[in-house]
XYZ file of C-alpha atoms in Angstrom:
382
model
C 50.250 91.558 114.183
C 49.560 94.185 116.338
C 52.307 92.997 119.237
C 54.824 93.565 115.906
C 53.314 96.764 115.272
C 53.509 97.535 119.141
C 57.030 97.023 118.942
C 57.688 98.457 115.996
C 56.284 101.974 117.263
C 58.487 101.781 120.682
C 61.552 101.528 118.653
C 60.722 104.489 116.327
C 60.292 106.151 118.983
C 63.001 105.316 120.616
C 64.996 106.955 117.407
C 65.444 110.743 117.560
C 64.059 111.189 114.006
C 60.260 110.243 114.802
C 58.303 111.875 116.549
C 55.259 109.816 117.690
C 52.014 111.092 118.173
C 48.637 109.861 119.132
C 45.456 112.795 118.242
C 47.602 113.563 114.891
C 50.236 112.290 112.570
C 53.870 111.387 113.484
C 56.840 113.096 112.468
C 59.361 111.585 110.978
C 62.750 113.906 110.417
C 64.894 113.340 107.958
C 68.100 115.251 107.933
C 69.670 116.746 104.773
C 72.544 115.797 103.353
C 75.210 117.424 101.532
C 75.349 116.515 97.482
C 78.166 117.262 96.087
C 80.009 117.214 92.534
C 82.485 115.632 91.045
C 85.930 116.616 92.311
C 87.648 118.354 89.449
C 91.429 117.774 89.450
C 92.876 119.900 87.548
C 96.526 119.534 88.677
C 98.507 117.268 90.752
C 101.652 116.095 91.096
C 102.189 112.406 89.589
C 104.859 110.864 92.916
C 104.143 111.952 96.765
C 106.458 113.858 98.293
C 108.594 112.898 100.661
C 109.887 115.584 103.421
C 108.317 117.906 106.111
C 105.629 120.934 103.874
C 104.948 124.044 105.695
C 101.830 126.060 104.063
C 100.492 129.819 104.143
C 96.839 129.439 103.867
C 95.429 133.004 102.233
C 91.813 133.980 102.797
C 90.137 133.058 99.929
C 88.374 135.466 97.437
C 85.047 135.587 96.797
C 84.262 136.558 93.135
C 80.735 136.839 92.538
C 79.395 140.484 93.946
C 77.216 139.812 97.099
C 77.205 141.589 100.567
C 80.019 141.412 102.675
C 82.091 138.995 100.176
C 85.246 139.189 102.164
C 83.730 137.834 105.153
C 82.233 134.981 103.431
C 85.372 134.211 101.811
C 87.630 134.247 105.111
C 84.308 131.729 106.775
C 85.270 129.080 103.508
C 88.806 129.481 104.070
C 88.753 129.257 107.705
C 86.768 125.954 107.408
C 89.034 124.597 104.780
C 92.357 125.158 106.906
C 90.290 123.523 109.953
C 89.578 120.699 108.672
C 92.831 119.967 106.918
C 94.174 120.872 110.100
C 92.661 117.921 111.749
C 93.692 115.731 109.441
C 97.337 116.975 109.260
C 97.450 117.001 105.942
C 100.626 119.033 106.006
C 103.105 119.438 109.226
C 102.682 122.818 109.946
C 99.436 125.057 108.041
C 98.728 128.817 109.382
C 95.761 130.642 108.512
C 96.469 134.533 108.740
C 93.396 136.169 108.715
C 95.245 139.512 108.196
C 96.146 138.908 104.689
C 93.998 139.962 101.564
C 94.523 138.404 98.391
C 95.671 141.272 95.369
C 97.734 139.297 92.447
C 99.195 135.319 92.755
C 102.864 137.551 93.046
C 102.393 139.463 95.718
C 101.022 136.111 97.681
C 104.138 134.015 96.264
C 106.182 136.505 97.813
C 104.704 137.006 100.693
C 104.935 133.107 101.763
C 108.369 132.467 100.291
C 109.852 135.672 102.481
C 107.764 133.689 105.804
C 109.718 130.621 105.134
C 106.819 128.650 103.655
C 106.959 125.485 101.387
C 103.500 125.947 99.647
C 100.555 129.056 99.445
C 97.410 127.795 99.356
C 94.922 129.968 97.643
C 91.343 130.055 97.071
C 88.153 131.676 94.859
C 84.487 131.195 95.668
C 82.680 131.830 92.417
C 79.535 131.070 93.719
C 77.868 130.876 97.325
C 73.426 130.986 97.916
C 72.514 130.959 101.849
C 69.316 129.608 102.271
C 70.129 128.948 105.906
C 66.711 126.427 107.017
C 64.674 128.098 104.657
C 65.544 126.933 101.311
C 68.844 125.532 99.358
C 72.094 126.504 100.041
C 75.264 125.775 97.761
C 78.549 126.876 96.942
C 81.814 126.251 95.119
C 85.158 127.026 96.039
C 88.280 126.642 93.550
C 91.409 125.743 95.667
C 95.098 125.921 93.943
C 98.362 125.276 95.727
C 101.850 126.521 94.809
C 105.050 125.519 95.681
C 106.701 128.809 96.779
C 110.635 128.089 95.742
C 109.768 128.468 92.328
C 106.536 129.493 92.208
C 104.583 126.491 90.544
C 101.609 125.670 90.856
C 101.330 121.849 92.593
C 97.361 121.073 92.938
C 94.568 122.641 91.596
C 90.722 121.378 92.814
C 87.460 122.453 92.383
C 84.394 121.053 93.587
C 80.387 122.108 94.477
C 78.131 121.399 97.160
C 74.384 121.559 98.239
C 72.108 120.696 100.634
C 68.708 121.185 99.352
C 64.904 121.901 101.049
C 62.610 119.617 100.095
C 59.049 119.806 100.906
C 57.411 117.793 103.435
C 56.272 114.245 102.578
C 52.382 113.248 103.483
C 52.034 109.223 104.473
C 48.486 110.307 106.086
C 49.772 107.788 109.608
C 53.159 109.228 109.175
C 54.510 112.521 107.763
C 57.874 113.164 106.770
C 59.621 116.287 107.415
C 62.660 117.361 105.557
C 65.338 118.833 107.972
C 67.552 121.301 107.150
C 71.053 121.555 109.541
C 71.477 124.166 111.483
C 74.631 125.192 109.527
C 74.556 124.157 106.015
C 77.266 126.231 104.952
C 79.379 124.890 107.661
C 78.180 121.490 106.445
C 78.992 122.200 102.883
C 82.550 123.541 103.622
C 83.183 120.548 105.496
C 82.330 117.728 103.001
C 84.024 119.804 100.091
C 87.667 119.939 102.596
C 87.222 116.363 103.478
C 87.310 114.918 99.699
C 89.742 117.827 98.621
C 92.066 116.027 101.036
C 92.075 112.818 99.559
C 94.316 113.479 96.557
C 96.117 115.513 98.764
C 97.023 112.957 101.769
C 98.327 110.390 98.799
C 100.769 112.784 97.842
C 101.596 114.652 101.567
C 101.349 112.143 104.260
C 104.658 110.729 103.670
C 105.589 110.304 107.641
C 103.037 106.971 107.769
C 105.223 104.766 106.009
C 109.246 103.210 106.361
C 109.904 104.542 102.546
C 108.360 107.762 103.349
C 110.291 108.295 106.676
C 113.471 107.382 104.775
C 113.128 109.776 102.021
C 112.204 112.896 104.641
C 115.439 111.876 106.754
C 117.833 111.582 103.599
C 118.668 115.018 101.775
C 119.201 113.636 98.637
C 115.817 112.213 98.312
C 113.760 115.278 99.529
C 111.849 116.968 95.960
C 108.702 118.901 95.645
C 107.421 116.819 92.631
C 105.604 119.392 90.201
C 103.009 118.252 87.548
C 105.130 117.516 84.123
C 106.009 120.577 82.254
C 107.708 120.746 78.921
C 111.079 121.263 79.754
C 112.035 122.721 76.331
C 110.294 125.450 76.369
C 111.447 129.154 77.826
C 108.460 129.410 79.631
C 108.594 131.253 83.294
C 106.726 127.491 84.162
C 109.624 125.465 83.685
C 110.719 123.295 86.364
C 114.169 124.087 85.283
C 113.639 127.964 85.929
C 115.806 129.371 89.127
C 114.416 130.307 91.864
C 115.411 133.826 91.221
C 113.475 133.585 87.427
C 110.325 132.988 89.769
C 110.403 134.481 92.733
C 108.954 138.400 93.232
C 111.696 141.078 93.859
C 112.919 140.844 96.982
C 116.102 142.101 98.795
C 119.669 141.076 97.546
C 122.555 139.287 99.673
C 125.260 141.335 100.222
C 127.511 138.525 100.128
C 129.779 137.667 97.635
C 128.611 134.600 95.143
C 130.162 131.179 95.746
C 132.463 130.524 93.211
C 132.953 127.143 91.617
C 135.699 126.028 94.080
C 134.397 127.284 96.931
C 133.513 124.148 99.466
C 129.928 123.584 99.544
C 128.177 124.641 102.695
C 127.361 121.552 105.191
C 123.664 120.504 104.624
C 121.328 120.826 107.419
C 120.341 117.759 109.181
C 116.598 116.763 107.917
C 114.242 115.779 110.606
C 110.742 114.552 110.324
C 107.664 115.427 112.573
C 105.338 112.357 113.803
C 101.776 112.468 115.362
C 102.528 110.061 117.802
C 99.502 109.834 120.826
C 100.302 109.701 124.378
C 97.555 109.725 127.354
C 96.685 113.223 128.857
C 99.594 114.399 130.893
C 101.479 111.115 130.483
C 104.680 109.590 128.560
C 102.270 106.270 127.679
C 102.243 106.068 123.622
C 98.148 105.093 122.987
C 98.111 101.894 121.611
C 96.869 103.640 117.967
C 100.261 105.244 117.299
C 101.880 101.631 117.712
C 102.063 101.385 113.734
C 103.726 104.505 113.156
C 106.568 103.575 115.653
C 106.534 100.283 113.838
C 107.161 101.647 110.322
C 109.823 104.025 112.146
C 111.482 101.068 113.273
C 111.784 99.523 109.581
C 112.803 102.642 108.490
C 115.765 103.003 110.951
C 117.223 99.337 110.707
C 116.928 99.622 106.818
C 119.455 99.781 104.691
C 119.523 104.007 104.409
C 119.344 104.447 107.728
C 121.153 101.351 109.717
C 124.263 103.140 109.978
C 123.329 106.426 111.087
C 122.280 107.922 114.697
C 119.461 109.183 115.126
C 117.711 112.028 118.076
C 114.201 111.901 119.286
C 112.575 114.959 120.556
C 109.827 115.376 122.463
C 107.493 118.787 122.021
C 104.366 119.847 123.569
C 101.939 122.618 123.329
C 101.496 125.640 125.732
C 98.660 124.519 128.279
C 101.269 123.858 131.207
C 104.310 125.421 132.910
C 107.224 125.901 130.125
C 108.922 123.703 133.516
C 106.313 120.656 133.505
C 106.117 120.979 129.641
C 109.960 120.646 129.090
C 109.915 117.279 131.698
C 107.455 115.949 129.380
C 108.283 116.187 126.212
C 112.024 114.473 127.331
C 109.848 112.297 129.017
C 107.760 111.098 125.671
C 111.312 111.109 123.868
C 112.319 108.239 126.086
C 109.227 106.207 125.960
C 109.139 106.325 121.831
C 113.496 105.491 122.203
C 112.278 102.548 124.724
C 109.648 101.255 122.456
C 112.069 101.019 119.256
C 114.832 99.622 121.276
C 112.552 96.859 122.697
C 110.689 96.208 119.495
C 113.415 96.500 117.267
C 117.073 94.942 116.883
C 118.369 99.169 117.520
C 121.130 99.365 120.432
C 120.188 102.529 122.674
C 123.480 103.963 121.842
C 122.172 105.092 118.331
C 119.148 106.694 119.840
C 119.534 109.957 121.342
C 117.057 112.315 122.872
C 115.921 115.237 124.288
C 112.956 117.328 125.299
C 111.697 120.932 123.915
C 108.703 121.269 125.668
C 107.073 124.245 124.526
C 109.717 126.062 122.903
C 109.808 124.974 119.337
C 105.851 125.209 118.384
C 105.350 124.243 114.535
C 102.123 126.790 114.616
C 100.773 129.824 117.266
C 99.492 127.846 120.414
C 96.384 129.750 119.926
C 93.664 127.205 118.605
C 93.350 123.613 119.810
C 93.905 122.739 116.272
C 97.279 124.145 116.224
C 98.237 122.684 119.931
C 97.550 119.289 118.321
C 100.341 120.362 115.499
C 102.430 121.354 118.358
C 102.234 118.317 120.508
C 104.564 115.624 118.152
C 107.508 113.568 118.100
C 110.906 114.759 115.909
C 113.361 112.812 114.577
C 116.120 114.049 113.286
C 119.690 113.093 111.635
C 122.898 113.105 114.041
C 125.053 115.472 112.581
């Protein structure tokens, strides 16, 4: 019995929760852990969508009156947008820090004149620090708007806490409750990761053959908006024109296109893929093997079998615009050798070519936004 207990001591401590001790008691830690709600949906669209999103994140508002709210709101936004950012929820995200939130109009506007798909916006309604001394919690309210026509797409809201506990008394062994060292960075965190659940079933369309299809074919790209009653003459309705929704902004001085005027030629649609390559190399890791295989299907299927197709390579900003611009052609060729040797694809329909640093989705300023940078497009011949 006591060789079991013997044992059973050297691999506690062993464990960087107890603490063993031999005049008094041993500690054992025991780290709290965020709780959080139920995720409220309150909107979101019904089909994915298939095609490239591009998203202004605002900094979000803090509504309840506490010191220094507007620094407390840009911290839950900040950790929002990071963590969606790592799991490239859309294409291309950017947080601007600069903006302050005054009226859902004036933040329409200001994304749809930057060229973005969506606006993400966000309210705090309630936020308690306790830091390691006692609870801490908070809620944020997150709603999403297509910018075109100004509807909103998702709408979440959701509430975390860790809580203190008091300290547990085994007389052998005591148990300490440990708070982290950040639990508002903890909280944020959880809430972002289960926000982006609902939102990487309807955004990550580039991990599948259909999905790949539908972002490379004009006809299929849609923004699909929660239902709506159609009949109504409401500003909502997904029938509205753009220029119904959108804030005032400066008129064309062109003249309209009349009924028999040809139709402009459509741009070529291109999709962005995280494909992985080794540090300073053109070798695809062997984890981005699927994705090239569900690019393959998508390119000998029936949509796509007939057309040609150009890969380009892009990188971030860390090296010479020179050594960047070799690589990225270099990476183009190694994803056109892997489809042409995995798949029945003659080289002739693959083209390619290399941007290097050029074209960057995002600012090259966080390593974050490098990792949006460094990707693989493909892209319609025209």
């Amino acid at each position: 019995m006591k060789k079991f207990l013997l044992i059973f001591v050297l691999a506690l401590s062993a464990c960087t929760h107890f603490e063993p001790q031999i005049a008094t008691q041993s500690i054992y830690y025991h780290d709290a852990e965020v709780q959080l709600s139920q995720l409220m949906v309150y909107s979101r669209p019904e089909k994915p969508h298939y095609g490239p999103l591009s998203a202004l994140f605002y900094p979000f508002h803090v509504t309840q009156t506490m010191y220094k709210g507007s620094d407390w709101g840009h911290r839950v936004s900040r950790g929002i947008w990071q963590n969606w950012t790592g799991l490239q929820i859309f294409p291309s995200m950017v947080y601007d820090e600069k903006l302050t939130y005054r009226g859902l109009d004036e933040a329409l506007f200001t994304a749809r004149s930057r060229g973005y798909d969506l606006l993400v916006v966000g309210f705090v309604p309630y936020l308690y620090l306790g830091h390691t001394m006692d609870d801490s919690a908070l809620t944020v309210h997150v709603k999403i708007y297509e910018t075109k026509r100004g509807q909103m797409v998702c709408s979440f809201e959701q509430s975390g806490r860790i809580e203190k506990k008091m300290d547990d008394d085994f007389l052998i062994v005591k148990r300490e409750h440990r708070m982290p060292d950040s639990a508002f960075y903890n909280i944020i965190q959880a809430i972002a990761t289960d926000m982006a659940v609902p939102l990487t079933s309807w955004a990550r369309y580039e991990n599948t053959d259909q999905g790949m299809i539908a972002g490379l074919m004009p006809n299929m790209v849609q923004i699909q908006a929660p239902p709506q009653n159609v009949q109504t003459g409401q500003q909502n309705s997904p029938r509205s024109t753009p220029q119904e929704m959108q804030a005032p902004a400066p008129r064309s001085t062109e003249a309209p296109v009349s009924a028999t005027s040809p139709k402009p030629t459509p741009k070529p649609r291109s999709i962005n893929l995280a494909v992985q390559f080794d540090v300073n190399s053109s070798d695809i890791k062997p984890e981005s093997y699927p994705l090239l295989n569900e690019l393959g299907k998508a390119l000998i299927s029936d949509n796509l079998k007939n057309k040609r197709v150009i890969i380009g390579g892009h990188t971030d900003s860390d090296a010479s615009p020179e050594y960047n611009m070799k690589l990225s052609k270099e990476r183009a060729e190694a994803v056109k050798k892997y489809l042409t040797t995995n798949f029945p694809i003659a080289p002739q329909r693959i083209g390619t070519t290399g941007f290097g640093e050029s074209n960057p989705l995002v600012p090259n300023t966080t390593k974050y936004n490098k990792l949006l940078n460094r990707r693989v497009q493909v892209s319609i011949a025209p």
